[in-house]
Amino acid sequence: MNAQMTMNTLMKPSAILQNDITPEGSDYEVVRRAIEKISLDYRDQPSLEVLAEAVGETPTGLQKLFTRWAGLSPKAFLQAVTLDHARRLLDSGMPLLETSFELGMSGPGRLHDLFVTHEAMSPGDYKTRGAGLTIRYGYHISPFGIALIMVTDRGLAGLAFCDAGGERAAFADMSGRWPNASYVEDMSATQPYAARVFDPTLWRADQPLRVVMIGTDFQLRVWEALLRIPMGKACTYSSIAASIGAPNASRAVGAAVGANPMSFVVPCHRALGKSGALTGYHWGLTRKRAILGWEAGQVAS
């Protein structure tokens, strides 16, 4: 890192919260602890009573909370995060583009459940590491904890997750990707995106979510491939590599998936290991399980 970039990074504004946005009794906090219990003990298929005791809820209360949060009972959620289920999610080797047509989609123009329309910054723009770019950011409550949303005048540019107390670390992670950009806290600019992204009733083809991708050419190809994985499906890194014409680049694909700056929207959580193992997730495996379980509820409903 050169001296100028170091100076820009040091002078970059710290993430701040103007107001306490964490509500009392957040559903996700209870869900997170239950998922952690499920993740550790899923082979034992813990009962509702065992899960409820682990999170300090009554069995009835936990059942209602899960159903409200994901549309799934704890038992159904447990099934949705097992290795066997993950294996069933994996595609059968059909190229992603072909799969999208098989499912009745219109190809890359209609990308996935959020009806995303995207554009990419040029390689030259990326090399400047955000110089001349103004990124507005804000923190919002989501079904998966606190979401840090970053937008430009061209659309959504970043979406990260954290738990209460992790806001500054999430901001440092995201802003470090484009260290020469100017950052402005502006929840009025990010609120419409938060509402749009996490509310399935607003996933409409006539109002596509505008996304701007800031990455290398290879990363952009991987992220575009991720956008073609339908909700309720999954792909291996090797399948994604084959779909972008780089069948021997599974490891590089894994790195690009990990560098995805738009969690959930660009569904890197649907990328699994060859065996169906969840493998890593930049914002934590518990959150990856939460997203996959929540999506299972959306598909079921």
Tab-separated table of C-alpha atoms in Angstrom:
chain	number	residue	atom	x	y	z
A	1	MET	CA	0.000	0.000	0.000
A	2	ASN	CA	1.501	3.337	-1.011
A	3	ALA	CA	1.804	6.343	1.276
A	4	GLN	CA	-1.076	8.229	-0.342
A	5	MET	CA	-3.419	5.279	0.006
A	6	THR	CA	-2.347	4.808	3.623
A	7	MET	CA	-3.087	8.464	4.351
A	8	ASN	CA	-6.501	8.219	2.684
A	9	THR	CA	-7.305	5.128	4.720
A	10	LEU	CA	-6.262	6.782	7.979
A	11	MET	CA	-8.311	9.875	7.197
A	12	LYS	CA	-11.371	7.880	6.196
A	13	PRO	CA	-14.319	8.693	8.497
A	14	SER	CA	-15.162	6.115	11.149
A	15	ALA	CA	-18.541	4.430	11.035
A	16	ILE	CA	-20.900	6.065	13.494
A	17	LEU	CA	-24.471	5.551	14.613
A	18	GLN	CA	-26.517	8.653	15.163
A	19	ASN	CA	-29.219	6.669	16.953
A	20	ASP	CA	-29.513	3.298	18.673
A	21	ILE	CA	-31.224	1.218	16.002
A	22	THR	CA	-31.257	-2.127	17.830
A	23	PRO	CA	-34.826	-2.834	18.964
A	24	GLU	CA	-35.778	-4.594	22.145
A	25	GLY	CA	-36.234	-8.335	21.783
A	26	SER	CA	-34.860	-8.699	18.265
A	27	ASP	CA	-36.116	-11.924	16.682
A	28	TYR	CA	-32.771	-12.497	15.008
A	29	GLU	CA	-30.842	-12.511	18.275
A	30	VAL	CA	-32.924	-15.434	19.546
A	31	VAL	CA	-32.845	-17.114	16.151
A	32	ARG	CA	-29.060	-16.706	15.976
A	33	ARG	CA	-28.569	-18.484	19.291
A	34	ALA	CA	-30.936	-21.269	18.260
A	35	ILE	CA	-29.105	-21.676	14.949
A	36	GLU	CA	-25.788	-21.927	16.761
A	37	LYS	CA	-27.258	-24.721	18.916
A	38	ILE	CA	-28.615	-26.439	15.797
A	39	SER	CA	-25.275	-26.033	14.024
A	40	LEU	CA	-23.382	-27.708	16.859
A	41	ASP	CA	-25.850	-30.505	17.533
A	42	TYR	CA	-27.733	-31.052	14.257
A	43	ARG	CA	-26.579	-34.681	14.063
A	44	ASP	CA	-28.472	-35.296	17.312
A	45	GLN	CA	-31.582	-33.615	15.879
A	46	PRO	CA	-32.256	-31.552	19.038
A	47	SER	CA	-35.899	-31.371	20.013
A	48	LEU	CA	-37.932	-28.195	20.252
A	49	GLU	CA	-37.745	-28.435	24.039
A	50	VAL	CA	-33.946	-28.684	23.994
A	51	LEU	CA	-33.619	-25.715	21.620
A	52	ALA	CA	-36.047	-23.632	23.654
A	53	GLU	CA	-34.160	-24.270	26.875
A	54	ALA	CA	-30.855	-23.337	25.193
A	55	VAL	CA	-32.159	-19.902	24.167
A	56	GLY	CA	-34.296	-19.177	27.232
A	57	GLU	CA	-37.651	-19.465	25.479
A	58	THR	CA	-40.649	-21.690	25.987
A	59	PRO	CA	-41.191	-24.329	23.310
A	60	THR	CA	-44.363	-22.573	22.207
A	61	GLY	CA	-42.644	-19.205	22.132
A	62	LEU	CA	-39.749	-20.508	20.051
A	63	GLN	CA	-42.119	-22.252	17.654
A	64	LYS	CA	-44.040	-19.012	17.097
A	65	LEU	CA	-40.871	-16.935	16.759
A	66	PHE	CA	-39.370	-19.197	14.108
A	67	THR	CA	-42.617	-19.326	12.179
A	68	ARG	CA	-42.888	-15.543	12.301
A	69	TRP	CA	-39.262	-15.059	11.260
A	70	ALA	CA	-38.820	-17.661	8.523
A	71	GLY	CA	-42.179	-19.272	7.860
A	72	LEU	CA	-40.633	-22.504	9.158
A	73	SER	CA	-40.890	-24.413	12.394
A	74	PRO	CA	-37.606	-25.061	14.237
A	75	LYS	CA	-37.831	-28.700	13.091
A	76	ALA	CA	-38.235	-27.677	9.442
A	77	PHE	CA	-35.426	-25.168	9.826
A	78	LEU	CA	-33.218	-27.877	11.309
A	79	GLN	CA	-33.886	-29.996	8.221
A	80	ALA	CA	-33.093	-27.017	5.969
A	81	VAL	CA	-29.589	-26.557	7.359
A	82	THR	CA	-28.465	-30.193	7.350
A	83	LEU	CA	-25.786	-31.437	5.006
A	84	ASP	CA	-28.248	-33.753	3.265
A	85	HIS	CA	-30.513	-30.838	2.426
A	86	ALA	CA	-27.568	-28.795	1.176
A	87	ARG	CA	-26.655	-31.633	-1.135
A	88	ARG	CA	-30.189	-31.671	-2.512
A	89	LEU	CA	-29.941	-27.945	-3.210
A	90	LEU	CA	-26.943	-28.430	-5.450
A	91	ASP	CA	-27.589	-28.302	-9.149
A	92	SER	CA	-27.091	-31.455	-11.198
A	93	GLY	CA	-24.292	-29.999	-13.277
A	94	MET	CA	-26.478	-28.096	-15.742
A	95	PRO	CA	-24.790	-24.795	-16.627
A	96	LEU	CA	-26.267	-21.870	-14.714
A	97	LEU	CA	-27.474	-20.039	-17.805
A	98	GLU	CA	-29.165	-23.169	-19.131
A	99	THR	CA	-30.715	-23.731	-15.718
A	100	SER	CA	-32.195	-20.235	-15.732
A	101	PHE	CA	-33.961	-20.944	-19.012
A	102	GLU	CA	-35.100	-24.353	-17.745
A	103	LEU	CA	-36.747	-22.603	-14.808
A	104	GLY	CA	-38.617	-20.265	-17.114
A	105	MET	CA	-36.434	-17.249	-16.545
A	106	SER	CA	-35.523	-14.997	-19.413
A	107	GLY	CA	-31.770	-15.354	-18.969
A	108	PRO	CA	-29.410	-12.685	-17.679
A	109	GLY	CA	-31.927	-9.865	-18.206
A	110	ARG	CA	-34.026	-11.192	-15.335
A	111	LEU	CA	-31.437	-12.340	-12.882
A	112	HIS	CA	-32.983	-13.708	-9.711
A	113	ASP	CA	-35.619	-13.366	-7.025
A	114	LEU	CA	-34.838	-9.721	-6.284
A	115	PHE	CA	-35.216	-8.818	-9.980
A	116	VAL	CA	-31.832	-7.179	-10.041
A	117	THR	CA	-30.636	-4.940	-12.827
A	118	HIS	CA	-26.915	-4.392	-12.636
A	119	GLU	CA	-24.082	-2.489	-14.208
A	120	ALA	CA	-20.362	-2.740	-13.638
A	121	MET	CA	-17.820	-0.017	-13.169
A	122	SER	CA	-15.026	-0.146	-15.734
A	123	PRO	CA	-11.694	-1.801	-14.835
A	124	GLY	CA	-10.191	1.690	-14.856
A	125	ASP	CA	-12.727	2.858	-12.272
A	126	TYR	CA	-11.922	-0.122	-10.094
A	127	LYS	CA	-8.182	0.508	-10.242
A	128	THR	CA	-8.663	3.957	-8.732
A	129	ARG	CA	-9.992	2.202	-5.598
A	130	GLY	CA	-13.017	4.469	-5.440
A	131	ALA	CA	-11.311	7.805	-6.190
A	132	GLY	CA	-13.927	10.370	-7.157
A	133	LEU	CA	-16.745	8.149	-5.887
A	134	THR	CA	-19.146	9.221	-3.132
A	135	ILE	CA	-20.608	6.307	-1.180
A	136	ARG	CA	-23.488	6.918	1.203
A	137	TYR	CA	-23.998	4.426	3.997
A	138	GLY	CA	-26.414	3.560	6.756
A	139	TYR	CA	-27.199	0.801	9.257
A	140	HIS	CA	-30.571	-0.935	9.222
A	141	ILE	CA	-32.274	-3.771	11.042
A	142	SER	CA	-32.648	-6.839	8.826
A	143	PRO	CA	-33.814	-10.428	9.296
A	144	PHE	CA	-30.127	-11.360	9.680
A	145	GLY	CA	-28.884	-8.785	12.162
A	146	ILE	CA	-27.694	-5.264	11.444
A	147	ALA	CA	-27.186	-4.564	7.755
A	148	LEU	CA	-24.666	-1.970	6.599
A	149	ILE	CA	-25.879	-0.671	3.249
A	150	MET	CA	-23.734	1.378	0.871
A	151	VAL	CA	-25.084	3.157	-2.194
A	152	THR	CA	-23.858	5.399	-4.978
A	153	ASP	CA	-25.886	7.555	-7.333
A	154	ARG	CA	-25.933	4.529	-9.661
A	155	GLY	CA	-27.383	2.061	-7.173
A	156	LEU	CA	-26.555	-0.350	-4.375
A	157	ALA	CA	-22.803	-0.923	-4.096
A	158	GLY	CA	-22.386	-2.800	-0.816
A	159	LEU	CA	-24.280	-4.792	1.792
A	160	ALA	CA	-22.598	-6.210	4.890
A	161	PHE	CA	-23.879	-7.735	8.118
A	162	CYS	CA	-22.897	-7.444	11.748
A	163	ASP	CA	-24.249	-7.944	15.229
A	164	ALA	CA	-24.696	-5.138	17.741
A	165	GLY	CA	-21.291	-3.687	18.581
A	166	GLY	CA	-19.742	-4.756	15.287
A	167	GLU	CA	-20.781	-1.725	13.247
A	168	ARG	CA	-17.351	-0.085	13.067
A	169	ALA	CA	-15.620	-3.330	12.111
A	170	ALA	CA	-18.129	-3.901	9.301
A	171	PHE	CA	-17.597	-0.367	8.042
A	172	ALA	CA	-13.811	-0.761	8.127
A	173	ASP	CA	-14.095	-4.006	6.159
A	174	MET	CA	-16.329	-2.510	3.480
A	175	SER	CA	-14.695	0.898	3.144
A	176	GLY	CA	-11.292	-0.761	2.910
A	177	ARG	CA	-12.363	-2.231	-0.426
A	178	TRP	CA	-12.607	1.263	-1.943
A	179	PRO	CA	-10.210	3.253	0.262
A	180	ASN	CA	-10.099	6.353	-1.947
A	181	ALA	CA	-13.866	6.946	-1.977
A	182	SER	CA	-15.624	9.606	0.075
A	183	TYR	CA	-18.057	8.232	2.669
A	184	VAL	CA	-21.172	10.029	3.913
A	185	GLU	CA	-23.529	8.650	6.547
A	186	ASP	CA	-26.993	9.092	5.044
A	187	MET	CA	-29.715	6.719	6.198
A	188	SER	CA	-32.296	8.609	4.165
A	189	ALA	CA	-30.421	7.467	1.041
A	190	THR	CA	-29.981	3.858	2.186
A	191	GLN	CA	-33.414	3.273	3.778
A	192	PRO	CA	-35.236	2.662	0.456
A	193	TYR	CA	-32.691	-0.029	-0.392
A	194	ALA	CA	-33.053	-1.678	3.024
A	195	ALA	CA	-36.816	-1.782	2.605
A	196	ARG	CA	-36.555	-3.103	-0.939
A	197	VAL	CA	-33.954	-5.810	-0.316
A	198	PHE	CA	-35.464	-7.523	2.717
A	199	ASP	CA	-39.168	-7.411	1.869
A	200	PRO	CA	-40.112	-10.172	-0.605
A	201	THR	CA	-43.394	-8.416	-1.415
A	202	LEU	CA	-41.308	-5.674	-3.060
A	203	TRP	CA	-39.314	-8.050	-5.291
A	204	ARG	CA	-40.987	-6.936	-8.493
A	205	ALA	CA	-39.895	-7.176	-12.095
A	206	ASP	CA	-41.347	-3.757	-12.906
A	207	GLN	CA	-39.226	-2.151	-10.158
A	208	PRO	CA	-35.833	-3.868	-10.418
A	209	LEU	CA	-33.200	-3.283	-7.773
A	210	ARG	CA	-30.378	-1.184	-9.203
A	211	VAL	CA	-26.938	-2.555	-8.394
A	212	VAL	CA	-23.495	-1.287	-9.352
A	213	MET	CA	-20.663	-3.792	-9.151
A	214	ILE	CA	-17.176	-2.592	-8.279
A	215	GLY	CA	-14.566	-5.302	-8.797
A	216	THR	CA	-12.127	-6.917	-11.174
A	217	ASP	CA	-13.278	-8.417	-14.449
A	218	PHE	CA	-13.009	-11.941	-13.021
A	219	GLN	CA	-14.903	-11.016	-9.859
A	220	LEU	CA	-17.682	-9.445	-11.914
A	221	ARG	CA	-18.100	-12.632	-13.926
A	222	VAL	CA	-18.350	-14.683	-10.747
A	223	TRP	CA	-20.828	-12.295	-9.132
A	224	GLU	CA	-22.995	-12.293	-12.248
A	225	ALA	CA	-22.989	-16.107	-12.131
A	226	LEU	CA	-24.122	-15.995	-8.500
A	227	LEU	CA	-27.043	-13.811	-9.506
A	228	ARG	CA	-28.317	-16.620	-11.734
A	229	ILE	CA	-28.668	-19.132	-8.898
A	230	PRO	CA	-32.393	-19.244	-8.063
A	231	MET	CA	-33.626	-19.115	-4.505
A	232	GLY	CA	-33.903	-22.627	-3.148
A	233	LYS	CA	-30.988	-23.825	-5.280
A	234	ALA	CA	-27.229	-23.908	-4.795
A	235	CYS	CA	-24.091	-24.375	-6.869
A	236	THR	CA	-20.597	-25.611	-6.186
A	237	TYR	CA	-17.545	-23.473	-6.804
A	238	SER	CA	-16.527	-25.826	-9.604
A	239	SER	CA	-19.930	-25.477	-11.276
A	240	ILE	CA	-19.653	-21.697	-11.129
A	241	ALA	CA	-16.119	-21.881	-12.547
A	242	ALA	CA	-17.360	-23.991	-15.451
A	243	SER	CA	-20.248	-21.608	-16.118
A	244	ILE	CA	-17.878	-18.649	-16.635
A	245	GLY	CA	-15.551	-20.592	-18.901
A	246	ALA	CA	-12.814	-21.152	-16.302
A	247	PRO	CA	-13.276	-24.795	-15.259
A	248	ASN	CA	-9.893	-24.982	-13.526
A	249	ALA	CA	-10.390	-21.851	-11.459
A	250	SER	CA	-12.458	-23.196	-8.562
A	251	ARG	CA	-10.086	-21.733	-5.980
A	252	ALA	CA	-10.136	-18.308	-7.645
A	253	VAL	CA	-13.918	-18.515	-7.816
A	254	GLY	CA	-13.970	-19.211	-4.084
A	255	ALA	CA	-11.881	-16.090	-3.464
A	256	ALA	CA	-14.200	-13.993	-5.642
A	257	VAL	CA	-17.249	-15.361	-3.840
A	258	GLY	CA	-15.643	-14.415	-0.521
A	259	ALA	CA	-14.937	-10.903	-1.806
A	260	ASN	CA	-18.549	-10.294	-2.855
A	261	PRO	CA	-19.459	-6.841	-1.504
A	262	MET	CA	-23.233	-7.334	-1.749
A	263	SER	CA	-24.171	-10.132	0.593
A	264	PHE	CA	-27.667	-11.578	0.199
A	265	VAL	CA	-28.415	-9.560	-2.966
A	266	VAL	CA	-25.595	-11.258	-4.864
A	267	PRO	CA	-26.287	-14.641	-3.247
A	268	CYS	CA	-22.835	-15.909	-2.326
A	269	HIS	CA	-24.565	-17.904	0.432
A	270	ARG	CA	-25.824	-20.246	-2.317
A	271	ALA	CA	-22.276	-21.303	-3.186
A	272	LEU	CA	-21.433	-24.582	-1.472
A	273	GLY	CA	-18.541	-26.997	-1.359
A	274	LYS	CA	-18.553	-30.023	-3.657
A	275	SER	CA	-19.880	-32.270	-0.875
A	276	GLY	CA	-22.660	-29.839	0.004
A	277	ALA	CA	-20.699	-28.427	2.942
A	278	LEU	CA	-21.476	-24.781	3.625
A	279	THR	CA	-17.757	-23.879	3.751
A	280	GLY	CA	-16.900	-20.290	4.650
A	281	TYR	CA	-19.004	-17.156	4.646
A	282	HIS	CA	-17.495	-13.714	5.100
A	283	TRP	CA	-20.132	-12.656	7.630
A	284	GLY	CA	-20.192	-15.934	9.567
A	285	LEU	CA	-21.522	-19.439	8.996
A	286	THR	CA	-24.351	-18.943	11.481
A	287	ARG	CA	-25.624	-16.093	9.336
A	288	LYS	CA	-25.241	-18.202	6.188
A	289	ARG	CA	-27.371	-20.904	7.773
A	290	ALA	CA	-29.887	-18.269	8.804
A	291	ILE	CA	-30.176	-16.930	5.258
A	292	LEU	CA	-30.506	-20.388	3.703
A	293	GLY	CA	-33.133	-21.375	6.285
A	294	TRP	CA	-35.038	-18.129	5.781
A	295	GLU	CA	-34.979	-18.680	2.013
A	296	ALA	CA	-36.288	-22.209	2.511
A	297	GLY	CA	-39.241	-20.652	4.316
A	298	GLN	CA	-39.826	-18.203	1.473
A	299	VAL	CA	-39.760	-21.016	-1.083
A	300	ALA	CA	-42.103	-23.140	1.018
A	301	SER	CA	-44.603	-20.300	1.298
